[in-house]
PDB file of C-alpha atoms in Angstrom:
ATOM      1  CA  GLU A  15      52.614 171.556 111.044  1.00 80.00           C
ATOM      2  CA  LYS A  16      52.284 169.224 114.009  1.00 83.00           C
ATOM      3  CA  ILE A  17      49.683 167.098 112.151  1.00 87.00           C
ATOM      4  CA  GLN A  18      51.856 167.009 109.037  1.00 87.00           C
ATOM      5  CA  GLN A  19      54.830 165.878 111.127  1.00 87.00           C
ATOM      6  CA  LEU A  20      52.647 163.195 112.807  1.00 89.00           C
ATOM      7  CA  ILE A  21      51.520 161.873 109.440  1.00 89.00           C
ATOM      8  CA  GLU A  22      55.140 161.814 108.192  1.00 89.00           C
ATOM      9  CA  ASN A  23      56.207 159.873 111.335  1.00 89.00           C
ATOM     10  CA  VAL A  24      53.459 157.355 110.846  1.00 91.00           C
ATOM     11  CA  ARG A  25      54.364 156.999 107.179  1.00 91.00           C
ATOM     12  CA  ARG A  26      57.985 156.269 107.993  1.00 92.00           C
ATOM     13  CA  GLN A  27      57.012 153.774 110.651  1.00 92.00           C
ATOM     14  CA  LEU A  28      54.733 151.938 108.269  1.00 92.00           C
ATOM     15  CA  LEU A  29      57.431 151.878 105.558  1.00 91.00           C
ATOM     16  CA  SER A  30      59.940 150.543 108.052  1.00 91.00           C
ATOM     17  CA  GLU A  31      57.590 147.792 109.222  1.00 90.00           C
ATOM     18  CA  MET A  32      56.691 146.891 105.618  1.00 91.00           C
ATOM     19  CA  VAL A  33      60.358 146.505 104.663  1.00 88.00           C
ATOM     20  CA  ILE A  34      60.985 144.254 107.660  1.00 86.00           C
ATOM     21  CA  ALA A  35      57.831 142.182 106.965  1.00 87.00           C
ATOM     22  CA  ILE A  36      58.756 141.687 103.309  1.00 85.00           C
ATOM     23  CA  SER A  37      62.333 140.738 104.201  1.00 80.00           C
ATOM     24  CA  ASP A  38      61.245 138.253 106.871  1.00 78.00           C
ATOM     25  CA  GLY A  39      58.580 136.819 104.586  1.00 82.00           C
ATOM     26  CA  SER A  40      61.049 136.456 101.740  1.00 81.00           C
ATOM     27  CA  GLU A  41      63.516 134.672 103.987  1.00 77.00           C
ATOM     28  CA  GLY A  42      60.833 132.283 105.207  1.00 78.00           C
ATOM     29  CA  PHE A  43      59.700 131.537 101.667  1.00 80.00           C
ATOM     30  CA  LYS A  44      63.216 130.768 100.468  1.00 81.00           C
ATOM     31  CA  GLN A  45      63.885 128.476 103.401  1.00 79.00           C
ATOM     32  CA  GLU A  46      60.674 126.564 102.616  1.00 81.00           C
ATOM     33  CA  GLN A  47      61.722 126.250  98.984  1.00 79.00           C
ATOM     34  CA  HIS A  48      65.359 125.416  99.982  1.00 81.00           C
ATOM     35  CA  SER A  49      66.580 128.059  97.604  1.00 84.00           C
ATOM     36  CA  LEU A  50      69.455 130.560  97.714  1.00 82.00           C
ATOM     37  CA  GLY A  51      70.229 133.626  95.598  1.00 82.00           C
ATOM     38  CA  PHE A  52      73.497 135.345  94.972  1.00 83.00           C
ATOM     39  CA  ASP A  53      72.699 138.000  97.576  1.00 84.00           C
ATOM     40  CA  ASP A  54      71.876 135.274 100.071  1.00 85.00           C
ATOM     41  CA  MET A  55      75.313 133.687  99.626  1.00 86.00           C
ATOM     42  CA  LEU A  56      76.960 137.044 100.103  1.00 88.00           C
ATOM     43  CA  SER A  57      74.986 137.734 103.284  1.00 87.00           C
ATOM     44  CA  MET A  58      75.737 134.257 104.670  1.00 87.00           C
ATOM     45  CA  LEU A  59      79.480 134.677 104.076  1.00 89.00           C
ATOM     46  CA  TYR A  60      79.365 138.251 105.499  1.00 90.00           C
ATOM     47  CA  ARG A  61      77.673 136.994 108.680  1.00 89.00           C
ATOM     48  CA  SER A  62      80.066 134.094 108.933  1.00 88.00           C
ATOM     49  CA  LEU A  63      83.111 136.309 108.690  1.00 89.00           C
ATOM     50  CA  ARG A  64      81.769 138.657 111.389  1.00 87.00           C
ATOM     51  CA  ASN A  65      81.035 135.736 113.781  1.00 86.00           C
ATOM     52  CA  ALA A  66      83.940 135.205 116.142  1.00 77.00           C
ATOM     53  CA  ASP A  67      83.245 131.517 116.418  1.00 77.00           C
ATOM     54  CA  SER A  68      83.297 130.718 112.676  1.00 75.00           C
ATOM     55  CA  SER A  69      85.384 133.509 111.153  1.00 84.00           C
ATOM     56  CA  ALA A  70      88.882 132.140 111.858  1.00 86.00           C
ATOM     57  CA  SER A  71      88.352 128.797 110.073  1.00 85.00           C
ATOM     58  CA  ALA A  72      86.433 130.487 107.182  1.00 84.00           C
ATOM     59  CA  ILE A  73      89.113 133.110 106.656  1.00 88.00           C
ATOM     60  CA  THR A  74      91.893 130.533 106.780  1.00 88.00           C
ATOM     61  CA  GLY A  75      90.166 128.219 104.369  1.00 89.00           C
ATOM     62  CA  ILE A  76      89.499 130.902 101.823  1.00 90.00           C
ATOM     63  CA  ARG A  77      92.965 132.480 102.056  1.00 91.00           C
ATOM     64  CA  GLU A  78      94.621 129.170 101.350  1.00 90.00           C
ATOM     65  CA  LYS A  79      92.983 129.077  97.906  1.00 92.00           C
ATOM     66  CA  PHE A  80      94.719 132.256  96.634  1.00 92.00           C
ATOM     67  CA  ASP A  81      98.206 133.503  96.054  1.00 92.00           C
ATOM     68  CA  ILE A  82      97.037 136.762  94.553  1.00 94.00           C
ATOM     69  CA  VAL A  83      93.632 138.414  94.358  1.00 94.00           C
ATOM     70  CA  LEU A  84      92.392 140.518  91.449  1.00 94.00           C
ATOM     71  CA  ILE A  85      88.840 141.727  91.657  1.00 92.00           C
ATOM     72  CA  ASP A  86      87.670 142.952  88.270  1.00 92.00           C
ATOM     73  CA  GLU A  87      84.663 145.286  87.714  1.00 90.00           C
ATOM     74  CA  PHE A  88      85.212 146.565  91.225  1.00 90.00           C
ATOM     75  CA  GLN A  89      83.111 149.607  90.535  1.00 88.00           C
ATOM     76  CA  ASP A  90      80.033 147.375  91.018  1.00 88.00           C
ATOM     77  CA  THR A  91      80.975 146.636  94.646  1.00 87.00           C
ATOM     78  CA  ASP A  92      78.705 147.405  97.625  1.00 89.00           C
ATOM     79  CA  TYR A  93      79.621 147.635 101.320  1.00 89.00           C
ATOM     80  CA  ILE A  94      78.902 143.938 102.054  1.00 91.00           C
ATOM     81  CA  GLN A  95      81.243 142.804  99.314  1.00 92.00           C
ATOM     82  CA  LEU A  96      83.882 145.317 100.294  1.00 93.00           C
ATOM     83  CA  ASP A  97      83.743 144.170 103.950  1.00 92.00           C
ATOM     84  CA  ILE A  98      84.164 140.571 102.770  1.00 92.00           C
ATOM     85  CA  PHE A  99      87.186 141.403 100.627  1.00 92.00           C
ATOM     86  CA  LEU A 100      88.877 143.451 103.370  1.00 92.00           C
ATOM     87  CA  ARG A 101      88.269 140.955 106.109  1.00 91.00           C
ATOM     88  CA  LEU A 102      89.667 138.146 103.942  1.00 92.00           C
ATOM     89  CA  PHE A 103      92.629 139.771 102.288  1.00 92.00           C
ATOM     90  CA  GLU A 104      93.492 143.247 103.636  1.00 88.00           C
ATOM     91  CA  LYS A 105      95.966 141.900 106.240  1.00 84.00           C
ATOM     92  CA  ALA A 106      96.666 138.509 104.722  1.00 86.00           C
ATOM     93  CA  GLY A 107      99.997 139.337 103.109  1.00 87.00           C
ATOM     94  CA  ILE A 108      98.358 138.510  99.736  1.00 88.00           C
ATOM     95  CA  PRO A 109      98.589 141.065  96.842  1.00 92.00           C
ATOM     96  CA  LEU A 110      95.064 142.533  96.428  1.00 92.00           C
ATOM     97  CA  PHE A 111      94.130 144.478  93.342  1.00 94.00           C
ATOM     98  CA  PHE A 112      90.862 146.327  92.806  1.00 93.00           C
ATOM     99  CA  ILE A 113      90.268 146.912  89.065  1.00 93.00           C
ATOM    100  CA  GLY A 114      87.481 149.182  87.879  1.00 88.00           C
ATOM    101  CA  ASP A 115      86.178 152.525  86.662  1.00 86.00           C
ATOM    102  CA  PRO A 116      84.632 154.585  89.541  1.00 83.00           C
ATOM    103  CA  LYS A 117      82.663 156.729  87.100  1.00 81.00           C
ATOM    104  CA  GLN A 118      80.503 153.660  86.396  1.00 79.00           C
ATOM    105  CA  SER A 119      79.587 153.338  90.123  1.00 79.00           C
ATOM    106  CA  ILE A 120      77.660 156.596  89.796  1.00 79.00           C
ATOM    107  CA  TYR A 121      74.881 154.707  87.997  1.00 76.00           C
ATOM    108  CA  GLY A 122      74.393 152.098  90.770  1.00 74.00           C
ATOM    109  CA  PHE A 123      74.684 149.292  88.187  1.00 74.00           C
ATOM    110  CA  ARG A 124      74.514 145.819  89.784  1.00 74.00           C
ATOM    111  CA  GLY A 125      73.931 147.444  93.196  1.00 77.00           C
ATOM    112  CA  ALA A 126      77.221 149.444  93.027  1.00 83.00           C
ATOM    113  CA  ASP A 127      77.797 151.880  95.831  1.00 87.00           C
ATOM    114  CA  ILE A 128      80.036 154.801  94.938  1.00 88.00           C
ATOM    115  CA  PHE A 129      80.913 155.309  98.594  1.00 90.00           C
ATOM    116  CA  ALA A 130      82.106 151.727  98.988  1.00 89.00           C
ATOM    117  CA  TYR A 131      84.496 152.408  96.112  1.00 89.00           C
ATOM    118  CA  MET A 132      85.696 155.610  97.797  1.00 89.00           C
ATOM    119  CA  THR A 133      86.307 153.766 101.022  1.00 90.00           C
ATOM    120  CA  ALA A 134      88.455 151.205  99.265  1.00 90.00           C
ATOM    121  CA  ARG A 135      90.359 153.866  97.422  1.00 88.00           C
ATOM    122  CA  LYS A 136      91.342 155.476 100.691  1.00 89.00           C
ATOM    123  CA  LYS A 137      92.838 152.161 101.837  1.00 88.00           C
ATOM    124  CA  ALA A 138      94.792 151.513  98.634  1.00 88.00           C
ATOM    125  CA  GLU A 139      98.628 151.943  98.837  1.00 90.00           C
ATOM    126  CA  ARG A 140      99.170 152.530  95.106  1.00 91.00           C
ATOM    127  CA  PHE A 141      97.105 153.673  92.090  1.00 89.00           C
ATOM    128  CA  TYR A 142      97.521 152.886  88.434  1.00 90.00           C
ATOM    129  CA  SER A 143      95.504 154.347  85.584  1.00 88.00           C
ATOM    130  CA  LEU A 144      95.288 153.608  81.872  1.00 89.00           C
ATOM    131  CA  ASP A 145      96.152 156.661  79.732  1.00 91.00           C
ATOM    132  CA  THR A 146      95.088 155.229  76.387  1.00 93.00           C
ATOM    133  CA  ASN A 147      91.616 154.453  75.069  1.00 90.00           C
ATOM    134  CA  TYR A 148      91.696 151.445  72.734  1.00 86.00           C
ATOM    135  CA  ARG A 149      87.905 151.469  71.958  1.00 81.00           C
ATOM    136  CA  SER A 150      87.332 154.887  70.474  1.00 82.00           C
ATOM    137  CA  GLU A 151      88.812 157.001  67.740  1.00 81.00           C
ATOM    138  CA  ASP A 152      90.679 160.263  68.204  1.00 85.00           C
ATOM    139  CA  GLY A 153      87.711 162.458  67.526  1.00 85.00           C
ATOM    140  CA  MET A 154      85.500 160.862  70.161  1.00 86.00           C
ATOM    141  CA  VAL A 155      88.236 160.798  72.789  1.00 91.00           C
ATOM    142  CA  ASN A 156      89.153 164.435  72.145  1.00 91.00           C
ATOM    143  CA  ALA A 157      85.526 165.411  72.354  1.00 91.00           C
ATOM    144  CA  VAL A 158      85.093 163.673  75.735  1.00 92.00           C
ATOM    145  CA  ASN A 159      88.223 165.282  76.993  1.00 93.00           C
ATOM    146  CA  ALA A 160      87.040 168.750  75.931  1.00 93.00           C
ATOM    147  CA  LEU A 161      83.501 168.200  77.424  1.00 91.00           C
ATOM    148  CA  PHE A 162      84.518 167.024  80.905  1.00 92.00           C
ATOM    149  CA  SER A 163      87.542 169.329  81.222  1.00 91.00           C
ATOM    150  CA  GLN A 164      85.114 172.303  81.244  1.00 91.00           C
ATOM    151  CA  ALA A 165      84.023 171.525  84.812  1.00 88.00           C
ATOM    152  CA  ARG A 166      86.262 171.865  87.854  1.00 87.00           C
ATOM    153  CA  ALA A 167      84.884 168.627  89.416  1.00 89.00           C
ATOM    154  CA  PRO A 168      82.720 166.912  86.793  1.00 89.00           C
ATOM    155  CA  PHE A 169      82.143 163.902  89.078  1.00 88.00           C
ATOM    156  CA  VAL A 170      81.645 165.965  92.278  1.00 88.00           C
ATOM    157  CA  TYR A 171      84.122 164.004  94.389  1.00 86.00           C
ATOM    158  CA  ASP A 172      87.253 165.355  92.693  1.00 82.00           C
ATOM    159  CA  ASP A 173      89.819 163.799  95.001  1.00 82.00           C
ATOM    160  CA  GLU A 174      88.303 160.308  94.777  1.00 83.00           C
ATOM    161  CA  ILE A 175      86.934 160.475  91.156  1.00 86.00           C
ATOM    162  CA  PRO A 176      89.057 162.920  89.221  1.00 86.00           C
ATOM    163  CA  PHE A 177      88.706 163.293  85.434  1.00 89.00           C
ATOM    164  CA  THR A 178      91.970 162.620  83.730  1.00 88.00           C
ATOM    165  CA  PRO A 179      92.171 163.224  79.915  1.00 92.00           C
ATOM    166  CA  VAL A 180      93.391 160.256  77.895  1.00 92.00           C
ATOM    167  CA  LYS A 181      94.597 159.703  74.376  1.00 91.00           C
ATOM    168  CA  ALA A 182      93.285 157.373  71.669  1.00 88.00           C
ATOM    169  CA  ALA A 183      95.258 154.384  70.524  1.00 86.00           C
ATOM    170  CA  GLY A 184      95.727 155.552  66.942  1.00 75.00           C
ATOM    171  CA  GLN A 185      93.939 154.744  63.693  1.00 67.00           C
ATOM    172  CA  PRO A 186      90.403 156.055  63.121  1.00 66.00           C
ATOM    173  CA  PHE A 187      87.804 153.408  63.773  1.00 66.00           C
ATOM    174  CA  LEU A 188      85.190 154.782  61.387  1.00 68.00           C
ATOM    175  CA  CYS A 189      86.213 156.221  58.042  1.00 71.00           C
ATOM    176  CA  GLY A 190      84.300 158.196  55.462  1.00 67.00           C
ATOM    177  CA  ASP A 191      81.792 159.968  57.714  1.00 71.00           C
ATOM    178  CA  ALA A 192      81.983 163.736  57.324  1.00 69.00           C
ATOM    179  CA  LEU A 193      80.116 164.348  60.570  1.00 75.00           C
ATOM    180  CA  LYS A 194      81.874 164.967  63.899  1.00 78.00           C
ATOM    181  CA  SER A 195      82.612 162.148  66.302  1.00 81.00           C
ATOM    182  CA  MET A 196      80.311 163.610  68.969  1.00 85.00           C
ATOM    183  CA  GLN A 197      77.201 165.563  68.125  1.00 86.00           C
ATOM    184  CA  TRP A 198      74.349 166.865  70.239  1.00 88.00           C
ATOM    185  CA  TRP A 199      70.792 166.750  68.725  1.00 88.00           C
ATOM    186  CA  PHE A 200      68.159 169.128  70.070  1.00 90.00           C
ATOM    187  CA  ILE A 201      64.388 168.886  69.539  1.00 89.00           C
ATOM    188  CA  GLN A 202      62.984 172.226  68.593  1.00 86.00           C
ATOM    189  CA  PRO A 203      60.075 173.494  70.751  1.00 86.00           C
ATOM    190  CA  GLY A 204      56.586 173.651  69.382  1.00 81.00           C
ATOM    191  CA  GLN A 205      54.713 176.891  68.674  1.00 80.00           C
ATOM    192  CA  ASN A 206      51.199 177.981  69.552  1.00 80.00           C
ATOM    193  CA  SER A 207      48.867 180.108  67.432  1.00 79.00           C
ATOM    194  CA  LYS A 208      50.518 183.282  68.716  1.00 82.00           C
ATOM    195  CA  GLY A 209      53.992 182.134  67.553  1.00 81.00           C
ATOM    196  CA  LYS A 210      55.296 181.478  71.082  1.00 88.00           C
ATOM    197  CA  ASN A 211      57.381 178.449  71.978  1.00 89.00           C
ATOM    198  CA  THR A 212      55.537 175.627  73.733  1.00 89.00           C
ATOM    199  CA  PRO A 213      56.906 172.435  75.343  1.00 88.00           C
ATOM    200  CA  VAL A 214      57.058 169.266  73.249  1.00 88.00           C
ATOM    201  CA  SER A 215      55.067 166.388  74.663  1.00 89.00           C
ATOM    202  CA  LYS A 216      56.824 163.171  75.558  1.00 89.00           C
ATOM    203  CA  LYS A 217      54.874 161.291  72.869  1.00 91.00           C
ATOM    204  CA  SER A 218      55.846 163.795  70.178  1.00 90.00           C
ATOM    205  CA  ALA A 219      59.461 163.893  71.323  1.00 91.00           C
ATOM    206  CA  THR A 220      59.677 160.100  71.223  1.00 91.00           C
ATOM    207  CA  GLU A 221      58.296 160.026  67.648  1.00 93.00           C
ATOM    208  CA  ILE A 222      60.738 162.701  66.572  1.00 92.00           C
ATOM    209  CA  ILE A 223      63.667 160.920  68.142  1.00 92.00           C
ATOM    210  CA  LEU A 224      62.793 157.563  66.551  1.00 93.00           C
ATOM    211  CA  GLN A 225      62.288 159.088  63.135  1.00 95.00           C
ATOM    212  CA  ASN A 226      65.634 160.951  63.342  1.00 93.00           C
ATOM    213  CA  LEU A 227      67.336 157.843  64.570  1.00 93.00           C
ATOM    214  CA  GLN A 228      66.009 155.783  61.585  1.00 94.00           C
ATOM    215  CA  ASP A 229      67.053 158.541  59.203  1.00 94.00           C
ATOM    216  CA  GLU A 230      70.569 158.664  60.658  1.00 91.00           C
ATOM    217  CA  ILE A 231      70.958 154.879  60.399  1.00 92.00           C
ATOM    218  CA  ARG A 232      69.822 154.937  56.778  1.00 92.00           C
ATOM    219  CA  ARG A 233      72.324 157.752  56.012  1.00 90.00           C
ATOM    220  CA  LEU A 234      75.156 155.826  57.621  1.00 88.00           C
ATOM    221  CA  LEU A 235      74.402 152.655  55.695  1.00 89.00           C
ATOM    222  CA  ALA A 236      73.882 154.471  52.404  1.00 88.00           C
ATOM    223  CA  ASP A 237      77.076 156.520  52.528  1.00 83.00           C
ATOM    224  CA  LYS A 238      80.465 155.075  51.737  1.00 80.00           C
ATOM    225  CA  ILE A 239      81.499 154.532  55.319  1.00 82.00           C
ATOM    226  CA  THR A 240      83.916 151.828  56.378  1.00 83.00           C
ATOM    227  CA  ILE A 241      84.646 150.272  59.721  1.00 79.00           C
ATOM    228  CA  LYS A 242      87.969 148.506  59.937  1.00 73.00           C
ATOM    229  CA  GLU A 243      88.182 148.802  56.166  1.00 78.00           C
ATOM    230  CA  ASN A 244      84.859 146.942  55.702  1.00 84.00           C
ATOM    231  CA  LYS A 245      81.615 148.546  54.613  1.00 88.00           C
ATOM    232  CA  LEU A 246      79.466 149.546  57.534  1.00 87.00           C
ATOM    233  CA  ARG A 247      76.597 147.087  58.166  1.00 89.00           C
ATOM    234  CA  GLU A 248      73.526 147.067  60.353  1.00 90.00           C
ATOM    235  CA  GLY A 249      75.227 144.737  62.845  1.00 90.00           C
ATOM    236  CA  ASP A 250      77.976 147.288  63.409  1.00 87.00           C
ATOM    237  CA  ILE A 251      75.561 149.881  64.918  1.00 88.00           C
ATOM    238  CA  ALA A 252      74.651 149.999  68.601  1.00 87.00           C
ATOM    239  CA  ILE A 253      72.057 152.218  70.087  1.00 89.00           C
ATOM    240  CA  LEU A 254      72.444 153.014  73.859  1.00 85.00           C
ATOM    241  CA  VAL A 255      69.209 153.688  75.741  1.00 85.00           C
ATOM    242  CA  ARG A 256      68.418 154.516  79.353  1.00 79.00           C
ATOM    243  CA  THR A 257      65.927 151.622  79.886  1.00 79.00           C
ATOM    244  CA  ASN A 258      64.919 148.509  77.937  1.00 76.00           C
ATOM    245  CA  THR A 259      61.488 150.078  77.232  1.00 74.00           C
TER     246      THR A 259
END
């Protein structure tokens, strides 16, 4: 156990030194190339606002540009961005609105930090939520409501990220399809020579999924299905995947 702990300590030390070396090397390379990225600009502003000698003029200069601040897609915020927003506008007497869907923060898209969102929520004086979904039809909205209402805290942090059922705006978006708005497809397990279930390989599962997907698209295009009173076309169909591969 002592040897394993020693190896683990060495591993952590090496990882730490590697991260520092890569970071320092990257900074040096960008300075030589006279280049800046989006993260670099954020870091420079963050350091400037935390520097007592430069923060006052920077804060005053930026505040003078805004009468009201609305930050859209706020769910993609990290702690550096949040610190910048709060230092600039929290006590500026300027209306500050954070607009976003916290459930999207869970995926860490664009470097989002769910805990940064939760920190901002605790500081907010008022909360407003939309109670109507204008992008999905009744069947899909009702299915989502039914699915997530089964769990006591579907997003774990129930106080900060509660699930609130919503209603659909009205008219069905897709007409003529007899299938339900939300369906789950399951791949059946394989069977060995003794008739017992066996796991499906990733390669086989991928082939099955792709074939079923093609069949479903053909069915949708062949049936008399309309979207906004026009016949469904290939360009109306979107396939959401986990990764680009």
